[in-house]
Amino acid sequence: MNNTSTLRDYITEEAKNVEAALQEALPGEWQVPAQLRESMQYSLMAGGKRLRPILVLAAAEALGGPREAALPVACAIEMIHTYSLIHDDLPAMDNDDYRRGKLTNHKVFGEAMAILAGDALLTHAFYSIAQARKVYGIAADRVLAITEELSEYAGARGMVGGQAADMLGEQGITKLEELEYIHTHKTSDLIIFSLRAGGHIAGASEEQMNALSQFGLCIGLAFQIQDDILDLVGDEAKLGKPVKSDEKQQKVTYPFFIGIEASEKKVKQLTDEGKQALLAAKLPNPDRLLQLADYLMQRDH
Amino acid sequence: MNNTSTLRDYITEEAKNVEAALQEALPGEWQVPAQLRESMQYSLMAGGKRLRPILVLAAAEALGGPREAALPVACAIEMIHTYSLIHDDLPAMDNDDYRRGKLTNHKVFGEAMAILAGDALLTHAFYSIAQARKVYGIAADRVLAITEELSEYAGARGMVGGQAADMLGEQGITKLEELEYIHTHKTSDLIIFSLRAGGHIAGASEEQMNALSQFGLCIGLAFQIQDDILDLVGDEAKLGKPVKSDEKQQKVTYPFFIGIEASEKKVKQLTDEGKQALLAAKLPNPDRLLQLADYLMQRDH
């Protein structure tokens, strides 16, 4: 069996499932100003790897849990990821005109609407999570734990904290630990959340949850270092953005501190460490998660 | 008994309780970039009437429910209100330099940090709600209902939808119904949520919840019309902002459509209607809520 091509099919299939669910995520009968709805959907449906929602589904599957019931949470994490990109692209933040080859939200809908669309997507993520209880009957305490963890991993000491540190540190990062703080919170936190959320849906034990967290921490950091590497040496056509853009913006990256070769080694080492942590917990069906870890390490965009 | 002065004491006392809880709301041991924390706290502790959190507490009290357990939810709604003000004041939105006599968040911390502080406060509101379960043992299904309702009343078809409609309609509102849509969602929705959240904490029946919603819808709209009136004829010193600022910005207000006198009548009529709806539900202790409705109608700032 060709594991890689099977994994590609799996990713394509699950990304489609997630996109179908995202299409339905903002109820059509809700009275929402048309431009706000369009602005939210423009960015939500703008493609992307759908990595975080797929991790939610794969984690639920790894524990033999109900995959279907994980879909609302999968949608929620994509809403959070999307809102963070919309706000990140704003003139006051990174001031980007394009993302994935498409105009950024504020270039199409204006800054005010982009701010509001981001706010609305962030808020709507919590609505989506609540549907895991309402539609699929997942235990209320588990669903509540997911909302609480989302507010932690995506909030001031999670993703937003990482963004703030990134912004504040743009000129003056001098230590690798500072960069790791930013990478951990900007990137790993949502990945850890995604895995744990899938675990909650499937009723994971505390030991299993810890393994999912450790796995997420490792592959999240590996993912971000790989991003830094691709930004220096990747293929512009595949990436959909100019390479060396970080370098031009004088953004401090992982290779800046330890070089490209050592960074590549670090990606491999973190991936292995994450996989070991997962294997040690002896989940019923860990294969997809293990394959995803390898896929992230080997990706070229 | 002098009801008015007693109510003033009550409001002062509860505002203090809310502020003490807000001070503690972002755990000190959480690793948060210092400037992000300061920016969040600057706006959260910038004063204001604390009306929405007091309505949460008063609604719980009206049903004879546990007041203490309502505090985390009271804090949550103030975080939502605060984030909406921070984002509203941004240059891309209303572009305000001052609020309540203090520099707006982005004037002190910069636009990027103001956007992030708003995002973090919005996210943190859901963390705070979860504490009603974790710390005070409120039933998980009730607490989950509160998070779901917050995401509805504060989201795309609630407050954010109202903001978007307000922004889109700035030049072209020609019908009173359009203005009422904006007022309902920009203002009433968070007030309805506050009352319902207090109801959930106290284990209200569906009939009681409906009465709280109806009460909130009426006093919310009355509150906003009163705001429009005060903006035209209020005392600048008491309001802390120039009067006729809406008129100068050519903002369409309620008196614009039906005149000041009819607007004042409408405030009174809505307040009575709200009080009737509440009285009909025969809550155990409705007095504070009834007094608050009168207070909002009579306020001069």
PDB file of C-alpha atoms in Angstrom, chain B residues 6-282:
ATOM      1  CA  THR B   6     -31.141  52.775  47.453  1.00  0.00           C
ATOM      2  CA  LEU B   7     -30.819  51.859  43.804  1.00  0.00           C
ATOM      3  CA  ARG B   8     -27.866  54.240  43.419  1.00  0.00           C
ATOM      4  CA  ASP B   9     -26.151  52.494  46.338  1.00  0.00           C
ATOM      5  CA  TYR B  10     -26.947  49.139  44.823  1.00  0.00           C
ATOM      6  CA  ILE B  11     -25.487  50.143  41.457  1.00  0.00           C
ATOM      7  CA  THR B  12     -22.363  51.598  43.065  1.00  0.00           C
ATOM      8  CA  GLU B  13     -21.893  48.498  45.189  1.00  0.00           C
ATOM      9  CA  GLU B  14     -22.400  46.024  42.356  1.00  0.00           C
ATOM     10  CA  ALA B  15     -20.187  48.029  40.001  1.00  0.00           C
ATOM     11  CA  LYS B  16     -17.456  47.755  42.631  1.00  0.00           C
ATOM     12  CA  ASN B  17     -17.980  44.001  42.900  1.00  0.00           C
ATOM     13  CA  VAL B  18     -17.784  43.644  39.148  1.00  0.00           C
ATOM     14  CA  GLU B  19     -14.622  45.735  38.987  1.00  0.00           C
ATOM     15  CA  ALA B  20     -12.968  43.663  41.690  1.00  0.00           C
ATOM     16  CA  ALA B  21     -13.816  40.521  39.747  1.00  0.00           C
ATOM     17  CA  LEU B  22     -12.584  42.056  36.489  1.00  0.00           C
ATOM     18  CA  GLN B  23      -9.279  42.893  38.162  1.00  0.00           C
ATOM     19  CA  GLU B  24      -8.834  39.183  38.844  1.00  0.00           C
ATOM     20  CA  ALA B  25     -10.222  37.980  35.548  1.00  0.00           C
ATOM     21  CA  LEU B  26      -6.918  37.595  33.731  1.00  0.00           C
ATOM     22  CA  PRO B  27      -4.926  35.277  35.978  1.00  0.00           C
ATOM     23  CA  GLY B  28      -1.663  36.883  37.116  1.00  0.00           C
ATOM     24  CA  GLU B  29       0.249  33.642  36.652  1.00  0.00           C
ATOM     25  CA  TRP B  30      -0.654  33.498  32.975  1.00  0.00           C
ATOM     26  CA  GLN B  31       2.298  34.273  30.735  1.00  0.00           C
ATOM     27  CA  VAL B  32       0.953  37.116  28.622  1.00  0.00           C
ATOM     28  CA  PRO B  33       3.069  39.742  26.826  1.00  0.00           C
ATOM     29  CA  ALA B  34       3.093  42.705  29.240  1.00  0.00           C
ATOM     30  CA  GLN B  35       1.826  45.251  26.730  1.00  0.00           C
ATOM     31  CA  LEU B  36      -1.057  43.036  25.672  1.00  0.00           C
ATOM     32  CA  ARG B  37      -2.103  42.594  29.287  1.00  0.00           C
ATOM     33  CA  GLU B  38      -1.850  46.343  29.917  1.00  0.00           C
ATOM     34  CA  SER B  39      -3.836  47.147  26.816  1.00  0.00           C
ATOM     35  CA  MET B  40      -6.605  44.699  27.804  1.00  0.00           C
ATOM     36  CA  GLN B  41      -6.732  46.030  31.347  1.00  0.00           C
ATOM     37  CA  TYR B  42      -6.551  49.680  30.329  1.00  0.00           C
ATOM     38  CA  SER B  43      -9.902  49.456  28.568  1.00  0.00           C
ATOM     39  CA  LEU B  44     -11.478  46.889  30.866  1.00  0.00           C
ATOM     40  CA  MET B  45     -10.813  49.097  33.912  1.00  0.00           C
ATOM     41  CA  ALA B  46     -11.657  52.402  32.216  1.00  0.00           C
ATOM     42  CA  GLY B  47     -14.880  52.827  34.135  1.00  0.00           C
ATOM     43  CA  GLY B  48     -18.287  53.035  32.581  1.00  0.00           C
ATOM     44  CA  LYS B  49     -21.649  52.226  34.058  1.00  0.00           C
ATOM     45  CA  ARG B  50     -21.084  48.443  34.240  1.00  0.00           C
ATOM     46  CA  LEU B  51     -24.735  48.234  33.263  1.00  0.00           C
ATOM     47  CA  ARG B  52     -24.614  44.894  31.480  1.00  0.00           C
ATOM     48  CA  PRO B  53     -22.858  42.957  34.264  1.00  0.00           C
ATOM     49  CA  ILE B  54     -25.226  44.493  36.804  1.00  0.00           C
ATOM     50  CA  LEU B  55     -28.150  43.233  34.729  1.00  0.00           C
ATOM     51  CA  VAL B  56     -26.671  39.726  34.847  1.00  0.00           C
ATOM     52  CA  LEU B  57     -26.455  39.892  38.639  1.00  0.00           C
ATOM     53  CA  ALA B  58     -29.880  41.485  39.024  1.00  0.00           C
ATOM     54  CA  ALA B  59     -31.510  38.866  36.786  1.00  0.00           C
ATOM     55  CA  ALA B  60     -29.980  36.031  38.811  1.00  0.00           C
ATOM     56  CA  GLU B  61     -31.177  37.765  41.969  1.00  0.00           C
ATOM     57  CA  ALA B  62     -34.668  38.274  40.507  1.00  0.00           C
ATOM     58  CA  LEU B  63     -34.978  34.504  40.243  1.00  0.00           C
ATOM     59  CA  GLY B  64     -33.549  33.896  43.698  1.00  0.00           C
ATOM     60  CA  GLY B  65     -30.462  32.337  42.113  1.00  0.00           C
ATOM     61  CA  PRO B  66     -26.856  32.279  43.303  1.00  0.00           C
ATOM     62  CA  ARG B  67     -25.535  35.820  42.777  1.00  0.00           C
ATOM     63  CA  GLU B  68     -21.869  34.841  43.281  1.00  0.00           C
ATOM     64  CA  ALA B  69     -22.004  32.247  40.510  1.00  0.00           C
ATOM     65  CA  ALA B  70     -23.243  34.925  38.110  1.00  0.00           C
ATOM     66  CA  LEU B  71     -20.066  36.990  38.524  1.00  0.00           C
ATOM     67  CA  PRO B  72     -17.933  35.196  35.901  1.00  0.00           C
ATOM     68  CA  VAL B  73     -20.712  35.700  33.360  1.00  0.00           C
ATOM     69  CA  ALA B  74     -21.076  39.337  34.440  1.00  0.00           C
ATOM     70  CA  CYS B  75     -17.346  39.771  33.756  1.00  0.00           C
ATOM     71  CA  ALA B  76     -17.693  38.046  30.401  1.00  0.00           C
ATOM     72  CA  ILE B  77     -20.314  40.453  29.123  1.00  0.00           C
ATOM     73  CA  GLU B  78     -18.191  43.426  30.181  1.00  0.00           C
ATOM     74  CA  MET B  79     -15.258  41.939  28.238  1.00  0.00           C
ATOM     75  CA  ILE B  80     -17.473  41.674  25.157  1.00  0.00           C
ATOM     76  CA  HIS B  81     -18.746  45.226  25.600  1.00  0.00           C
ATOM     77  CA  THR B  82     -15.187  46.483  26.097  1.00  0.00           C
ATOM     78  CA  TYR B  83     -13.753  44.700  23.059  1.00  0.00           C
ATOM     79  CA  SER B  84     -16.554  46.130  20.911  1.00  0.00           C
ATOM     80  CA  LEU B  85     -15.697  49.655  22.079  1.00  0.00           C
ATOM     81  CA  ILE B  86     -11.972  49.167  21.385  1.00  0.00           C
ATOM     82  CA  HIS B  87     -12.612  47.962  17.846  1.00  0.00           C
ATOM     83  CA  ASP B  88     -15.327  50.586  17.292  1.00  0.00           C
ATOM     84  CA  ASP B  89     -12.936  53.399  18.173  1.00  0.00           C
ATOM     85  CA  LEU B  90     -10.297  52.297  15.642  1.00  0.00           C
ATOM     86  CA  PRO B  91      -9.398  54.700  12.818  1.00  0.00           C
ATOM     87  CA  ALA B  92     -10.955  52.345  10.260  1.00  0.00           C
ATOM     88  CA  MET B  93     -14.223  52.416  12.209  1.00  0.00           C
ATOM     89  CA  ASP B  94     -15.374  55.507  14.166  1.00  0.00           C
ATOM     90  CA  ASN B  95     -11.870  56.954  14.561  1.00  0.00           C
ATOM     91  CA  ASP B  96     -12.355  58.255  18.105  1.00  0.00           C
ATOM     92  CA  ASP B  97      -9.461  59.650  20.154  1.00  0.00           C
ATOM     93  CA  TYR B  98     -11.292  59.828  23.468  1.00  0.00           C
ATOM     94  CA  ARG B  99     -13.796  57.699  25.339  1.00  0.00           C
ATOM     95  CA  ARG B 100     -15.132  58.644  28.765  1.00  0.00           C
ATOM     96  CA  GLY B 101     -12.547  61.409  28.885  1.00  0.00           C
ATOM     97  CA  LYS B 102      -9.620  59.017  28.443  1.00  0.00           C
ATOM     98  CA  LEU B 103      -7.529  58.346  25.352  1.00  0.00           C
ATOM     99  CA  THR B 104      -8.880  55.422  23.362  1.00  0.00           C
ATOM    100  CA  ASN B 105      -6.954  52.169  23.391  1.00  0.00           C
ATOM    101  CA  HIS B 106      -5.235  52.581  20.019  1.00  0.00           C
ATOM    102  CA  LYS B 107      -4.134  56.127  20.926  1.00  0.00           C
ATOM    103  CA  VAL B 108      -2.217  54.663  23.862  1.00  0.00           C
ATOM    104  CA  PHE B 109      -1.095  51.250  22.611  1.00  0.00           C
ATOM    105  CA  GLY B 110      -1.196  51.618  18.832  1.00  0.00           C
ATOM    106  CA  GLU B 111      -3.646  50.171  16.353  1.00  0.00           C
ATOM    107  CA  ALA B 112      -2.171  46.690  16.094  1.00  0.00           C
ATOM    108  CA  MET B 113      -2.197  46.166  19.844  1.00  0.00           C
ATOM    109  CA  ALA B 114      -5.732  47.563  20.091  1.00  0.00           C
ATOM    110  CA  ILE B 115      -6.941  45.037  17.525  1.00  0.00           C
ATOM    111  CA  LEU B 116      -5.216  42.217  19.420  1.00  0.00           C
ATOM    112  CA  ALA B 117      -6.432  43.394  22.840  1.00  0.00           C
ATOM    113  CA  GLY B 118      -9.983  43.399  21.476  1.00  0.00           C
ATOM    114  CA  ASP B 119      -9.552  39.906  20.049  1.00  0.00           C
ATOM    115  CA  ALA B 120      -8.103  38.685  23.338  1.00  0.00           C
ATOM    116  CA  LEU B 121     -10.938  40.164  25.420  1.00  0.00           C
ATOM    117  CA  LEU B 122     -13.554  38.652  23.118  1.00  0.00           C
ATOM    118  CA  THR B 123     -11.864  35.272  23.400  1.00  0.00           C
ATOM    119  CA  HIS B 124     -11.390  35.557  27.144  1.00  0.00           C
ATOM    120  CA  ALA B 125     -15.102  36.173  27.718  1.00  0.00           C
ATOM    121  CA  PHE B 126     -15.727  32.515  26.899  1.00  0.00           C
ATOM    122  CA  TYR B 127     -13.067  31.446  29.379  1.00  0.00           C
ATOM    123  CA  SER B 128     -14.759  33.499  32.046  1.00  0.00           C
ATOM    124  CA  ILE B 129     -18.153  31.910  31.374  1.00  0.00           C
ATOM    125  CA  ALA B 130     -16.676  28.424  31.734  1.00  0.00           C
ATOM    126  CA  GLN B 131     -15.668  29.349  35.304  1.00  0.00           C
ATOM    127  CA  ALA B 132     -19.347  29.407  36.306  1.00  0.00           C
ATOM    128  CA  ARG B 133     -19.162  25.629  35.918  1.00  0.00           C
ATOM    129  CA  LYS B 134     -15.628  25.082  37.134  1.00  0.00           C
ATOM    130  CA  VAL B 135     -15.652  27.319  40.191  1.00  0.00           C
ATOM    131  CA  TYR B 136     -19.339  27.482  41.085  1.00  0.00           C
ATOM    132  CA  GLY B 137     -20.664  24.151  39.823  1.00  0.00           C
ATOM    133  CA  ILE B 138     -23.497  25.512  37.675  1.00  0.00           C
ATOM    134  CA  ALA B 139     -24.927  22.717  35.475  1.00  0.00           C
ATOM    135  CA  ALA B 140     -22.798  22.187  32.350  1.00  0.00           C
ATOM    136  CA  ASP B 141     -25.787  22.352  29.993  1.00  0.00           C
ATOM    137  CA  ARG B 142     -26.788  25.743  31.402  1.00  0.00           C
ATOM    138  CA  VAL B 143     -23.275  27.114  31.070  1.00  0.00           C
ATOM    139  CA  LEU B 144     -23.016  25.770  27.551  1.00  0.00           C
ATOM    140  CA  ALA B 145     -26.327  27.452  26.727  1.00  0.00           C
ATOM    141  CA  ILE B 146     -24.816  30.726  27.946  1.00  0.00           C
ATOM    142  CA  THR B 147     -21.783  30.346  25.666  1.00  0.00           C
ATOM    143  CA  GLU B 148     -24.011  29.492  22.716  1.00  0.00           C
ATOM    144  CA  GLU B 149     -26.306  32.455  23.357  1.00  0.00           C
ATOM    145  CA  LEU B 150     -23.350  34.810  23.748  1.00  0.00           C
ATOM    146  CA  SER B 151     -22.035  33.690  20.368  1.00  0.00           C
ATOM    147  CA  GLU B 152     -25.457  34.430  18.867  1.00  0.00           C
ATOM    148  CA  TYR B 153     -26.256  37.746  20.570  1.00  0.00           C
ATOM    149  CA  ALA B 154     -22.719  39.110  20.191  1.00  0.00           C
ATOM    150  CA  GLY B 155     -22.031  37.675  16.722  1.00  0.00           C
ATOM    151  CA  ALA B 156     -23.008  38.121  13.076  1.00  0.00           C
ATOM    152  CA  ARG B 157     -26.740  38.195  13.682  1.00  0.00           C
ATOM    153  CA  GLY B 158     -26.331  40.070  16.942  1.00  0.00           C
ATOM    154  CA  MET B 159     -24.031  42.886  17.968  1.00  0.00           C
ATOM    155  CA  VAL B 160     -21.470  42.564  15.167  1.00  0.00           C
ATOM    156  CA  GLY B 161     -24.324  42.441  12.641  1.00  0.00           C
ATOM    157  CA  GLY B 162     -25.677  45.641  14.184  1.00  0.00           C
ATOM    158  CA  GLN B 163     -22.270  47.315  13.909  1.00  0.00           C
ATOM    159  CA  ALA B 164     -21.966  46.244  10.282  1.00  0.00           C
ATOM    160  CA  ALA B 165     -25.452  47.535   9.451  1.00  0.00           C
ATOM    161  CA  ASP B 166     -24.653  50.783  11.241  1.00  0.00           C
ATOM    162  CA  MET B 167     -21.486  51.240   9.251  1.00  0.00           C
ATOM    163  CA  LEU B 168     -23.054  50.309   5.934  1.00  0.00           C
ATOM    164  CA  GLY B 169     -26.055  52.520   6.570  1.00  0.00           C
ATOM    165  CA  GLU B 170     -24.192  55.617   7.689  1.00  0.00           C
ATOM    166  CA  GLN B 171     -25.157  57.578   4.625  1.00  0.00           C
ATOM    167  CA  GLY B 172     -28.355  56.008   3.545  1.00  0.00           C
ATOM    168  CA  ILE B 173     -30.795  55.098   6.340  1.00  0.00           C
ATOM    169  CA  THR B 174     -34.207  56.219   5.206  1.00  0.00           C
ATOM    170  CA  LYS B 175     -36.563  54.106   7.295  1.00  0.00           C
ATOM    171  CA  LEU B 176     -37.205  53.893  11.006  1.00  0.00           C
ATOM    172  CA  GLU B 177     -37.186  50.079  10.727  1.00  0.00           C
ATOM    173  CA  GLU B 178     -33.580  50.162   9.531  1.00  0.00           C
ATOM    174  CA  LEU B 179     -32.584  52.256  12.516  1.00  0.00           C
ATOM    175  CA  GLU B 180     -34.464  49.914  14.842  1.00  0.00           C
ATOM    176  CA  TYR B 181     -32.607  46.947  13.359  1.00  0.00           C
ATOM    177  CA  ILE B 182     -29.314  48.653  14.178  1.00  0.00           C
ATOM    178  CA  HIS B 183     -30.383  49.718  17.670  1.00  0.00           C
ATOM    179  CA  THR B 184     -31.776  46.275  18.452  1.00  0.00           C
ATOM    180  CA  HIS B 185     -28.611  44.469  17.477  1.00  0.00           C
ATOM    181  CA  LYS B 186     -26.006  47.017  18.534  1.00  0.00           C
ATOM    182  CA  THR B 187     -27.562  47.563  21.944  1.00  0.00           C
ATOM    183  CA  SER B 188     -30.532  45.404  22.896  1.00  0.00           C
ATOM    184  CA  ASP B 189     -28.895  42.106  22.015  1.00  0.00           C
ATOM    185  CA  LEU B 190     -26.201  42.335  24.699  1.00  0.00           C
ATOM    186  CA  ILE B 191     -28.809  43.501  27.202  1.00  0.00           C
ATOM    187  CA  ILE B 192     -31.087  40.565  26.363  1.00  0.00           C
ATOM    188  CA  PHE B 193     -28.104  38.246  26.647  1.00  0.00           C
ATOM    189  CA  SER B 194     -27.161  39.672  30.050  1.00  0.00           C
ATOM    190  CA  LEU B 195     -30.642  39.073  31.437  1.00  0.00           C
ATOM    191  CA  ARG B 196     -30.924  35.577  29.966  1.00  0.00           C
ATOM    192  CA  ALA B 197     -27.462  34.657  31.242  1.00  0.00           C
ATOM    193  CA  GLY B 198     -28.508  35.613  34.771  1.00  0.00           C
ATOM    194  CA  GLY B 199     -31.635  33.535  34.194  1.00  0.00           C
ATOM    195  CA  HIS B 200     -29.603  30.494  33.140  1.00  0.00           C
ATOM    196  CA  ILE B 201     -27.384  30.770  36.215  1.00  0.00           C
ATOM    197  CA  ALA B 202     -30.493  30.796  38.398  1.00  0.00           C
ATOM    198  CA  GLY B 203     -32.114  27.895  36.522  1.00  0.00           C
ATOM    199  CA  ALA B 204     -34.987  29.903  35.000  1.00  0.00           C
ATOM    200  CA  SER B 205     -37.894  28.153  33.265  1.00  0.00           C
ATOM    201  CA  GLU B 206     -38.555  28.778  29.582  1.00  0.00           C
ATOM    202  CA  GLU B 207     -41.441  31.094  30.400  1.00  0.00           C
ATOM    203  CA  GLN B 208     -39.219  33.105  32.733  1.00  0.00           C
ATOM    204  CA  MET B 209     -36.506  33.253  30.070  1.00  0.00           C
ATOM    205  CA  ASN B 210     -39.013  34.584  27.551  1.00  0.00           C
ATOM    206  CA  ALA B 211     -40.063  37.309  29.967  1.00  0.00           C
ATOM    207  CA  LEU B 212     -36.411  38.286  30.508  1.00  0.00           C
ATOM    208  CA  SER B 213     -35.905  38.460  26.737  1.00  0.00           C
ATOM    209  CA  GLN B 214     -38.965  40.638  26.227  1.00  0.00           C
ATOM    210  CA  PHE B 215     -37.921  42.905  29.090  1.00  0.00           C
ATOM    211  CA  GLY B 216     -34.416  43.174  27.616  1.00  0.00           C
ATOM    212  CA  LEU B 217     -35.649  43.935  24.121  1.00  0.00           C
ATOM    213  CA  CYS B 218     -37.801  46.796  25.438  1.00  0.00           C
ATOM    214  CA  ILE B 219     -35.330  48.384  27.831  1.00  0.00           C
ATOM    215  CA  GLY B 220     -32.480  47.913  25.352  1.00  0.00           C
ATOM    216  CA  LEU B 221     -34.287  49.878  22.684  1.00  0.00           C
ATOM    217  CA  ALA B 222     -35.416  52.459  25.262  1.00  0.00           C
ATOM    218  CA  PHE B 223     -31.780  52.771  26.377  1.00  0.00           C
ATOM    219  CA  GLN B 224     -30.569  53.435  22.861  1.00  0.00           C
ATOM    220  CA  ILE B 225     -33.307  55.968  22.083  1.00  0.00           C
ATOM    221  CA  GLN B 226     -32.470  57.718  25.354  1.00  0.00           C
ATOM    222  CA  ASP B 227     -28.852  57.797  24.174  1.00  0.00           C
ATOM    223  CA  ASP B 228     -29.944  59.439  20.938  1.00  0.00           C
ATOM    224  CA  ILE B 229     -31.962  62.020  22.915  1.00  0.00           C
ATOM    225  CA  LEU B 230     -29.127  62.779  25.336  1.00  0.00           C
ATOM    226  CA  ASP B 231     -26.797  63.240  22.433  1.00  0.00           C
ATOM    227  CA  LEU B 232     -29.048  66.038  21.190  1.00  0.00           C
ATOM    228  CA  VAL B 233     -30.079  67.731  24.414  1.00  0.00           C
ATOM    229  CA  GLY B 234     -27.847  66.318  27.173  1.00  0.00           C
ATOM    230  CA  ASP B 235     -25.348  68.046  29.447  1.00  0.00           C
ATOM    231  CA  GLU B 236     -21.821  67.797  27.995  1.00  0.00           C
ATOM    232  CA  ALA B 237     -20.164  67.710  31.401  1.00  0.00           C
ATOM    233  CA  LYS B 238     -22.292  64.781  32.545  1.00  0.00           C
ATOM    234  CA  LEU B 239     -22.012  62.914  29.253  1.00  0.00           C
ATOM    235  CA  GLY B 240     -18.226  63.328  28.989  1.00  0.00           C
ATOM    236  CA  LYS B 241     -18.564  64.018  25.266  1.00  0.00           C
ATOM    237  CA  PRO B 242     -19.832  66.895  23.133  1.00  0.00           C
ATOM    238  CA  VAL B 243     -23.595  66.933  22.520  1.00  0.00           C
ATOM    239  CA  LYS B 244     -24.932  66.978  18.995  1.00  0.00           C
ATOM    240  CA  SER B 245     -21.909  64.865  18.000  1.00  0.00           C
ATOM    241  CA  ASP B 246     -24.242  62.506  16.153  1.00  0.00           C
ATOM    242  CA  GLU B 247     -25.838  65.476  14.404  1.00  0.00           C
ATOM    243  CA  LYS B 248     -22.456  66.842  13.369  1.00  0.00           C
ATOM    244  CA  GLN B 249     -21.498  63.427  12.012  1.00  0.00           C
ATOM    245  CA  GLN B 250     -24.881  63.423  10.280  1.00  0.00           C
ATOM    246  CA  LYS B 251     -25.740  60.212  12.061  1.00  0.00           C
ATOM    247  CA  VAL B 252     -29.360  59.308  11.729  1.00  0.00           C
ATOM    248  CA  THR B 253     -30.985  58.974  15.156  1.00  0.00           C
ATOM    249  CA  TYR B 254     -34.413  58.157  16.507  1.00  0.00           C
ATOM    250  CA  PRO B 255     -35.454  61.814  17.065  1.00  0.00           C
ATOM    251  CA  PHE B 256     -34.508  62.481  13.432  1.00  0.00           C
ATOM    252  CA  PHE B 257     -37.489  60.383  12.384  1.00  0.00           C
ATOM    253  CA  ILE B 258     -40.146  61.193  14.970  1.00  0.00           C
ATOM    254  CA  GLY B 259     -38.883  64.237  16.899  1.00  0.00           C
ATOM    255  CA  ILE B 260     -37.641  64.554  20.477  1.00  0.00           C
ATOM    256  CA  GLU B 261     -40.990  64.618  22.205  1.00  0.00           C
ATOM    257  CA  ALA B 262     -42.299  61.488  20.521  1.00  0.00           C
ATOM    258  CA  SER B 263     -38.924  59.820  21.181  1.00  0.00           C
ATOM    259  CA  GLU B 264     -39.227  60.597  24.897  1.00  0.00           C
ATOM    260  CA  LYS B 265     -42.731  59.146  24.863  1.00  0.00           C
ATOM    261  CA  LYS B 266     -41.416  56.051  23.128  1.00  0.00           C
ATOM    262  CA  VAL B 267     -38.764  55.578  25.829  1.00  0.00           C
ATOM    263  CA  LYS B 268     -41.456  55.700  28.495  1.00  0.00           C
ATOM    264  CA  GLN B 269     -43.768  53.398  26.581  1.00  0.00           C
ATOM    265  CA  LEU B 270     -41.049  50.790  25.934  1.00  0.00           C
ATOM    266  CA  THR B 271     -39.989  50.885  29.572  1.00  0.00           C
ATOM    267  CA  ASP B 272     -43.573  50.264  30.715  1.00  0.00           C
ATOM    268  CA  GLU B 273     -43.990  47.471  28.200  1.00  0.00           C
ATOM    269  CA  GLY B 274     -40.803  45.811  29.417  1.00  0.00           C
ATOM    270  CA  LYS B 275     -41.840  46.094  33.049  1.00  0.00           C
ATOM    271  CA  GLN B 276     -45.259  44.600  32.267  1.00  0.00           C
ATOM    272  CA  ALA B 277     -43.662  41.612  30.558  1.00  0.00           C
ATOM    273  CA  LEU B 278     -41.470  41.060  33.592  1.00  0.00           C
ATOM    274  CA  LEU B 279     -44.302  41.445  36.086  1.00  0.00           C
ATOM    275  CA  ALA B 280     -46.448  38.973  34.165  1.00  0.00           C
ATOM    276  CA  ALA B 281     -43.844  36.252  34.717  1.00  0.00           C
ATOM    277  CA  LYS B 282     -44.079  36.660  38.530  1.00  0.00           C
TER     278      LYS B 282
END
